[in-house]
Amino acid sequence: MRTVDGGKALRGLVFVLVIALLLGLAVARYAGAFRGGVPVTLHVDRVGTQLNEKADVKIRGLIVGRVEQISTTGSGADVELMIDEDKADLIPANVTARLLPKTLFGEKFVSLVPPSDPGAVKLASYDTIQQDRSVAGIEVERVLDDLLPLLQAVRPQDLATTLGALSQGLQGRGDQLGRTLEQLNTLTGGLRPAIPDLQEDISQLADFSENLSNAAPDLLDALDALTTTSRTITDEAANLRALYASVGGASDDLRAFLDANKENLIRLAASGRPTLETLRRYSPELPCFFSQVTGLIPYLDQVFGKGTNEPGVHITLEIGPTMGKYIPNQDEPEYRDDRGPRCYPMIDPGPQYPPDGPFRDGAVPPAPPVGQPVGPPAQFGVEDYGTFDGTYSWDLVRGFAWRPGTQVGAGGTVKPISYDMGITNSPGEQQQIAELVGARQGVAPGEVPEWGSVLVGPLYRGAEVTFT
């Protein structure tokens, strides 16, 4: 019987335990049980099924931590991360994160995305990291999320066959493929500036399609009505042919008329040009003219008794003094006035002449009444449309030698003009008294007795007489 040394057995047991302890420490070391770290929380909308605990946390491809725990919340999921202490000082506090797969079929890891403007504050314990919500980050996650179900649905043998055929097709054509990609890049680069216009065209096409859809019932009704019109045209084809024939005959007659009268039409157009130019010149005063004509309507209604029980003309007629007899070679009608368009205001009772003088109609006008405005038209509310050139026609007035600065009373009105009645009881005085008395009595001057000057002459001599 062999005797076992108890000391050796104990040493052997201790050796085995030490070896097991070292192996356990190595495994724990590899698992990160002895690593310290900075705990932070990543809040994401969803993690999927490919992110597991102990998954890597990377920044720019460098492993800086691991996933400790994953828990769900009401609005998403919280991923507890443990960042290595020696690397936490390299990560800014405003960093964001993406969940990316290591390969197309591999598990996901947490990819930290440094911001374009990292702050001075570094990542600290119990900080919260937000998910990267930039356009690029969202598009990458959407593509990967959509690609994974597709790859899972594809059978491996079919995928291997497709990839093999693709590899054989591209073998030896690398240069050609490169040139094709360069040309494609040039094409897409040229199309890039037109993308906003293309988007706008697509948007407008959508609006047009919607409008066309809304108008489709009316369009169908119009097409239905068009069939009725087409049927009517077909039924009336004979009448239409007769109409075309008559129109052709009328066209021949019109052509013959134009051939015979073309010179007359040209002369008519040429002779009508001065008239049209005159109408164009005086066109600014047409609104004023029609406005004043419209303003006469209430007065005409009053004159003709509108709205009263006495219809008819109601006027008060006063016979004023004569403007003098017609004198040959002096009062022949003519039109020599060229003052341009005017808009004289209507005054009741109005003055006898415009402020810039009587119209040059060939007659020798009598003296203006007392209070007659004299001067630039614009000073008396007259719209001259910028055509007044300082020209007056007061030199036409009989016995009224007006010049600028003379014979003008206060306020721009003409002073009363004195008349010399001549020698007492002379024929000239008798004629003037006969005109005054006749106008007063309503009889012709020839019916006033010659001795009237003896009775009323002393009353008129030296007195002021007003004509109305």
XYZ file of C-alpha atoms in Angstrom:
468
model
C 0.000 0.000 0.000
C 1.341 3.367 -1.122
C 1.243 6.270 1.263
C 0.313 9.724 -0.148
C 2.216 12.740 1.085
C -0.377 15.207 2.424
C 1.866 18.233 1.867
C 2.288 17.536 -1.805
C -1.457 17.085 -2.259
C -2.115 20.400 -0.593
C 0.457 22.140 -2.742
C -1.081 20.606 -5.841
C -4.551 21.792 -4.815
C -3.241 25.289 -4.171
C -1.522 25.285 -7.567
C -4.738 24.281 -9.309
C -6.672 26.966 -7.438
C -4.089 29.597 -8.373
C -4.263 28.553 -12.019
C -8.082 28.715 -11.919
C -7.938 32.092 -10.195
C -5.566 33.476 -12.801
C -7.760 32.184 -15.592
C -10.818 33.757 -13.934
C -9.001 37.050 -13.488
C -7.950 36.982 -17.127
C -11.491 36.321 -18.253
C -12.836 39.057 -15.962
C -10.137 41.409 -17.196
C -11.096 40.645 -20.772
C -14.769 41.171 -19.947
C -13.930 44.541 -18.407
C -14.914 43.651 -14.878
C -11.989 45.598 -13.479
C -12.245 48.545 -15.802
C -13.483 51.812 -14.354
C -15.534 54.133 -16.482
C -17.794 57.157 -16.840
C -21.474 56.132 -16.875
C -23.622 58.059 -19.376
C -27.091 57.533 -20.835
C -27.955 57.465 -24.525
C -31.602 58.225 -25.354
C -32.794 56.840 -28.704
C -36.155 56.366 -30.394
C -35.628 52.609 -30.848
C -32.719 50.166 -30.728
C -34.014 47.203 -32.749
C -32.868 43.633 -32.192
C -29.208 43.951 -33.210
C -27.882 46.050 -30.306
C -26.790 43.884 -27.383
C -25.187 44.484 -24.028
C -21.387 44.638 -24.071
C -21.582 46.115 -27.591
C -18.801 48.523 -28.505
C -18.977 52.295 -28.237
C -16.766 53.952 -30.850
C -15.786 57.436 -31.905
C -14.080 57.795 -35.270
C -13.469 54.009 -35.250
C -11.759 53.996 -31.815
C -13.398 51.906 -29.069
C -14.009 54.192 -26.106
C -16.559 52.193 -24.094
C -19.246 49.548 -24.021
C -22.983 49.115 -23.635
C -23.910 48.170 -20.070
C -27.698 47.996 -20.108
C -30.692 48.634 -22.388
C -34.082 49.676 -21.027
C -37.268 50.913 -22.638
C -39.154 54.105 -21.830
C -42.507 55.439 -22.867
C -40.980 57.491 -25.700
C -38.078 55.263 -26.768
C -35.162 53.461 -25.133
C -32.320 54.358 -22.782
C -28.942 52.763 -23.418
C -26.567 52.864 -20.457
C -22.997 53.348 -21.658
C -19.731 53.015 -19.781
C -17.053 55.261 -21.264
C -13.402 54.532 -20.451
C -12.024 57.017 -17.950
C -8.890 57.681 -19.948
C -10.944 58.524 -23.048
C -13.817 60.528 -21.557
C -11.714 63.700 -21.630
C -11.465 63.358 -25.413
C -15.232 63.407 -25.979
C -17.149 66.748 -25.938
C -20.332 66.938 -23.877
C -22.470 67.897 -26.920
C -21.621 64.713 -28.813
C -24.454 62.762 -30.504
C -24.758 59.061 -31.327
C -25.872 56.722 -34.100
C -26.685 53.008 -33.965
C -24.821 51.381 -36.871
C -24.203 47.729 -37.820
C -20.657 46.424 -37.977
C -21.504 44.594 -41.208
C -24.650 44.182 -43.264
C -25.558 41.092 -41.234
C -23.676 41.934 -38.032
C -24.710 43.350 -34.708
C -24.957 47.066 -34.075
C -22.627 49.292 -32.120
C -22.874 52.840 -30.805
C -21.067 55.364 -33.006
C -20.429 58.714 -31.325
C -20.573 61.659 -33.759
C -18.544 64.733 -32.708
C -20.291 68.030 -33.504
C -18.916 70.527 -36.006
C -18.396 73.008 -33.160
C -17.362 70.960 -30.093
C -17.621 72.847 -26.841
C -15.010 73.149 -24.135
C -17.034 71.039 -21.703
C -16.141 67.345 -21.821
C -18.322 64.315 -21.212
C -18.902 63.656 -17.493
C -20.606 61.023 -15.384
C -24.376 60.669 -15.730
C -24.558 62.965 -18.758
C -27.223 62.281 -21.386
C -26.313 61.801 -25.036
C -28.975 62.476 -27.661
C -29.477 60.533 -30.855
C -28.029 62.122 -34.002
C -31.028 63.780 -35.688
C -29.193 65.398 -38.579
C -30.423 64.723 -42.092
C -27.444 62.502 -42.875
C -27.818 60.485 -39.673
C -31.540 59.915 -40.138
C -31.054 58.879 -43.771
C -28.265 56.408 -42.878
C -30.359 54.751 -40.171
C -33.406 54.612 -42.447
C -31.391 52.980 -45.241
C -29.873 50.402 -42.912
C -33.210 49.652 -41.243
C -34.859 49.170 -44.632
C -31.947 47.130 -45.998
C -31.854 44.583 -43.181
C -35.338 43.080 -43.830
C -34.468 42.917 -47.520
C -31.235 41.038 -46.861
C -32.993 38.704 -44.467
C -35.592 37.932 -47.138
C -32.965 37.133 -49.793
C -31.887 33.495 -49.885
C -28.101 33.086 -49.434
C -27.674 30.821 -52.454
C -29.473 33.321 -54.705
C -27.392 36.178 -53.329
C -24.194 34.172 -53.868
C -25.184 33.409 -57.449
C -25.975 37.068 -58.143
C -22.742 38.313 -56.594
C -20.763 35.699 -58.529
C -22.330 36.714 -61.820
C -21.704 40.368 -60.998
C -18.077 39.610 -60.172
C -17.548 37.733 -63.428
C -19.226 40.537 -65.403
C -16.974 43.203 -63.870
C -13.768 41.194 -64.076
C -11.279 42.976 -66.324
C -13.504 45.999 -66.779
C -12.281 48.130 -63.905
C -11.033 50.969 -66.116
C -14.260 51.017 -68.089
C -16.301 51.003 -64.882
C -14.178 53.849 -63.510
C -14.721 55.963 -66.618
C -18.431 55.225 -66.460
C -18.554 56.338 -62.847
C -16.638 59.522 -63.715
C -19.086 60.303 -66.524
C -21.979 59.578 -64.190
C -20.453 61.936 -61.626
C -20.112 64.650 -64.301
C -23.719 64.102 -65.351
C -25.050 64.285 -61.811
C -22.879 67.345 -61.142
C -24.461 69.093 -64.130
C -27.938 68.110 -63.000
C -27.403 69.299 -59.426
C -27.993 73.048 -60.159
C -31.261 72.152 -61.899
C -32.624 70.119 -58.981
C -34.513 73.086 -57.393
C -36.172 73.853 -60.733
C -36.976 70.164 -61.187
C -38.538 70.034 -57.730
C -40.570 73.151 -58.512
C -41.712 71.620 -61.816
C -42.762 68.427 -60.050
C -44.663 70.482 -57.458
C -46.403 72.474 -60.180
C -47.146 69.235 -62.040
C -48.848 67.946 -58.912
C -50.911 71.145 -58.675
C -51.768 70.880 -62.369
C -52.815 67.252 -61.947
C -55.026 68.194 -59.012
C -56.631 71.033 -60.975
C -57.111 68.725 -63.947
C -58.733 66.158 -61.690
C -61.096 68.792 -60.304
C -61.918 70.025 -63.810
C -62.397 66.553 -65.272
C -66.225 66.565 -64.906
C -66.499 69.936 -66.649
C -64.059 68.763 -69.325
C -66.156 65.677 -69.978
C -69.293 67.819 -70.186
C -67.519 70.088 -72.680
C -66.507 67.098 -74.793
C -70.085 65.849 -74.696
C -71.310 69.259 -75.821
C -68.640 69.244 -78.526
C -70.098 66.070 -79.965
C -73.445 67.853 -80.262
C -71.724 70.760 -82.002
C -69.917 68.392 -84.362
C -73.191 66.647 -85.174
C -74.825 70.018 -85.898
C -71.958 71.009 -88.206
C -72.310 67.719 -90.049
C -76.054 68.202 -90.464
C -75.595 71.770 -91.716
C -72.729 70.981 -94.087
C -74.708 72.071 -97.164
C -75.651 75.407 -95.585
C -72.045 75.947 -94.490
C -70.824 75.378 -98.040
C -73.354 77.933 -99.263
C -72.171 80.337 -96.559
C -68.548 79.879 -97.592
C -69.497 80.542 -101.210
C -71.349 83.744 -100.281
C -68.444 84.859 -98.110
C -66.129 84.272 -101.054
C -68.335 86.456 -103.259
C -68.449 89.179 -100.611
C -64.658 89.001 -100.335
C -64.336 89.470 -104.083
C -66.660 92.507 -103.941
C -64.700 93.949 -101.025
C -61.407 93.439 -102.862
C -62.814 95.183 -105.940
C -64.037 98.063 -103.764
C -60.645 98.427 -102.101
C -58.843 98.288 -105.437
C -61.073 101.064 -106.792
C -60.948 103.279 -103.688
C -57.543 102.607 -102.184
C -56.260 106.056 -103.120
C -59.396 107.662 -101.662
C -58.961 105.724 -98.426
C -55.348 106.836 -98.194
C -56.343 110.464 -98.785
C -59.160 110.106 -96.233
C -56.722 108.831 -93.628
C -54.272 111.634 -94.444
C -56.961 114.332 -94.326
C -58.343 112.961 -91.064
C -54.965 113.093 -89.371
C -55.159 116.837 -88.436
C -58.597 116.281 -86.918
C -57.350 113.345 -84.879
C -54.294 115.306 -83.753
C -56.552 118.175 -82.649
C -58.750 115.748 -80.721
C -55.663 114.277 -79.115
C -54.451 117.736 -78.115
C -57.753 118.694 -76.493
C -58.480 115.248 -75.034
C -57.388 116.281 -71.488
C -60.391 118.601 -71.199
C -62.970 115.970 -72.223
C -63.458 114.645 -68.645
C -64.001 118.238 -67.489
C -66.484 118.863 -70.312
C -68.575 115.761 -69.622
C -68.427 116.406 -65.878
C -69.796 119.929 -66.364
C -72.468 118.644 -68.764
C -73.487 116.135 -66.103
C -73.611 118.972 -63.568
C -76.176 120.770 -65.753
C -78.724 117.973 -65.318
C -80.091 119.212 -61.939
C -80.462 122.741 -63.364
C -82.243 121.433 -66.461
C -84.579 119.378 -64.262
C -85.400 122.561 -62.349
C -85.923 124.519 -65.570
C -88.314 121.924 -66.987
C -90.205 121.524 -63.702
C -89.204 117.961 -62.906
C -90.900 116.695 -59.764
C -93.407 119.584 -59.690
C -97.037 119.847 -60.701
C -96.137 122.506 -63.275
C -94.127 120.795 -66.022
C -92.674 123.040 -68.640
C -89.962 125.611 -69.084
C -89.539 127.965 -66.106
C -87.089 130.796 -66.824
C -86.646 134.465 -66.094
C -85.663 136.195 -69.342
C -83.920 139.543 -69.147
C -83.039 141.488 -72.271
C -79.558 142.911 -71.886
C -77.802 145.556 -73.915
C -76.847 144.863 -77.488
C -73.271 143.855 -78.222
C -73.176 146.204 -81.163
C -74.134 145.867 -84.773
C -72.317 143.723 -87.281
C -69.482 145.605 -88.901
C -68.219 144.337 -92.277
C -64.540 143.465 -92.512
C -64.442 143.329 -88.726
C -66.887 140.741 -87.387
C -66.473 137.967 -89.962
C -66.448 134.589 -88.146
C -63.061 132.976 -87.966
C -61.185 130.800 -85.543
C -57.766 132.063 -84.613
C -57.668 130.963 -80.967
C -54.911 128.478 -80.136
C -54.696 128.560 -76.371
C -54.950 124.782 -75.868
C -57.199 122.740 -73.582
C -58.796 124.443 -70.584
C -61.146 123.493 -67.773
C -62.850 126.730 -66.727
C -64.958 126.450 -63.581
C -68.695 127.087 -63.878
C -69.627 130.244 -61.957
C -73.241 131.374 -61.495
C -73.537 133.960 -62.894
C -70.376 133.366 -64.827
C -68.022 135.993 -66.232
C -68.310 136.940 -69.840
C -64.749 135.938 -70.728
C -62.077 133.511 -69.488
C -59.326 135.058 -67.335
C -56.865 134.981 -70.245
C -59.240 136.882 -72.542
C -62.085 136.239 -75.004
C -61.862 133.590 -77.691
C -60.548 134.706 -81.036
C -63.634 133.980 -83.120
C -63.247 136.872 -85.547
C -65.600 139.282 -83.711
C -64.593 142.401 -81.827
C -65.878 141.654 -78.306
C -67.332 144.390 -76.079
C -65.858 145.405 -72.767
C -66.002 142.805 -69.986
C -68.417 143.217 -67.072
C -67.373 144.585 -63.722
C -65.582 141.962 -61.666
C -64.230 140.089 -64.686
C -61.177 137.993 -63.591
C -58.053 138.888 -65.531
C -54.704 137.152 -65.303
C -53.116 133.714 -65.487
C -55.863 131.055 -65.600
C -54.346 128.965 -62.808
C -54.851 131.865 -60.348
C -58.618 131.564 -60.800
C -59.029 127.779 -60.498
C -58.675 127.057 -64.221
C -56.941 123.820 -65.225
C -54.803 124.655 -68.285
C -52.991 121.255 -68.441
C -49.692 123.112 -68.653
C -50.518 124.814 -71.985
C -50.757 128.458 -70.825
C -47.861 130.397 -72.335
C -48.672 133.871 -70.964
C -50.592 134.911 -74.085
C -53.726 137.037 -73.523
C -56.432 138.130 -75.965
C -57.674 141.190 -74.097
C -56.321 143.375 -76.889
C -59.357 142.283 -78.950
C -61.857 143.969 -76.600
C -63.367 147.123 -78.026
C -62.206 150.172 -76.053
C -60.231 148.059 -73.608
C -56.497 148.436 -74.099
C -55.357 145.994 -71.444
C -51.758 145.093 -70.923
C -50.200 143.118 -68.114
C -50.049 145.460 -65.119
C -52.701 147.913 -66.394
C -56.475 148.196 -66.032
C -56.539 145.475 -63.345
C -58.253 146.162 -60.046
C -57.648 144.597 -56.666
C -57.911 140.833 -56.644
C -57.157 140.550 -60.362
C -60.480 142.028 -61.622
C -61.114 144.591 -64.337
C -61.896 148.110 -63.198
C -65.148 149.643 -64.426
C -64.576 151.398 -67.750
C -65.935 154.915 -68.333
C -67.688 155.838 -71.608
C -67.897 159.357 -73.020
C -71.555 159.979 -74.122
C -70.465 162.907 -76.266
C -72.131 166.343 -76.548
C -75.435 166.810 -74.756
C -78.433 165.793 -76.912
C -76.068 164.845 -79.743
C -77.032 161.923 -82.021
C -74.452 159.759 -80.262
C -75.938 160.492 -76.853
C -79.464 159.941 -78.156
C -78.413 156.539 -79.551
C -76.846 155.432 -76.272
C -79.825 156.621 -74.192
C -82.198 154.862 -76.592
C -80.291 151.596 -76.117
C -80.355 151.950 -72.327
C -84.038 152.854 -72.137
C -84.995 150.218 -74.700
C -83.205 147.518 -72.750
C -84.973 148.662 -69.595
C -88.431 148.900 -71.159
C -88.053 145.812 -73.299
C -88.423 147.589 -76.622
C -86.132 148.104 -79.566
C -83.885 151.210 -79.423
C -85.578 152.552 -82.574
C -88.933 152.680 -80.749
C -87.628 155.044 -78.051
C -88.636 158.673 -78.834
C -85.815 161.038 -79.725
C -86.898 163.408 -76.954
C -86.124 160.671 -74.430
C -82.614 162.057 -74.143
C -84.058 165.360 -72.956
C -85.935 163.631 -70.096
C -83.548 160.930 -68.919
C -80.230 162.290 -70.214
C -79.578 164.362 -67.059
C -80.178 161.220 -64.974
C -77.601 159.131 -66.852
C -74.902 161.757 -67.192
C -72.139 161.097 -64.621
C -73.927 158.011 -63.232
C -72.697 154.397 -63.153
C -74.689 152.007 -65.300
C -74.423 148.241 -64.783
C -75.275 145.860 -67.628
C -76.681 142.442 -66.723
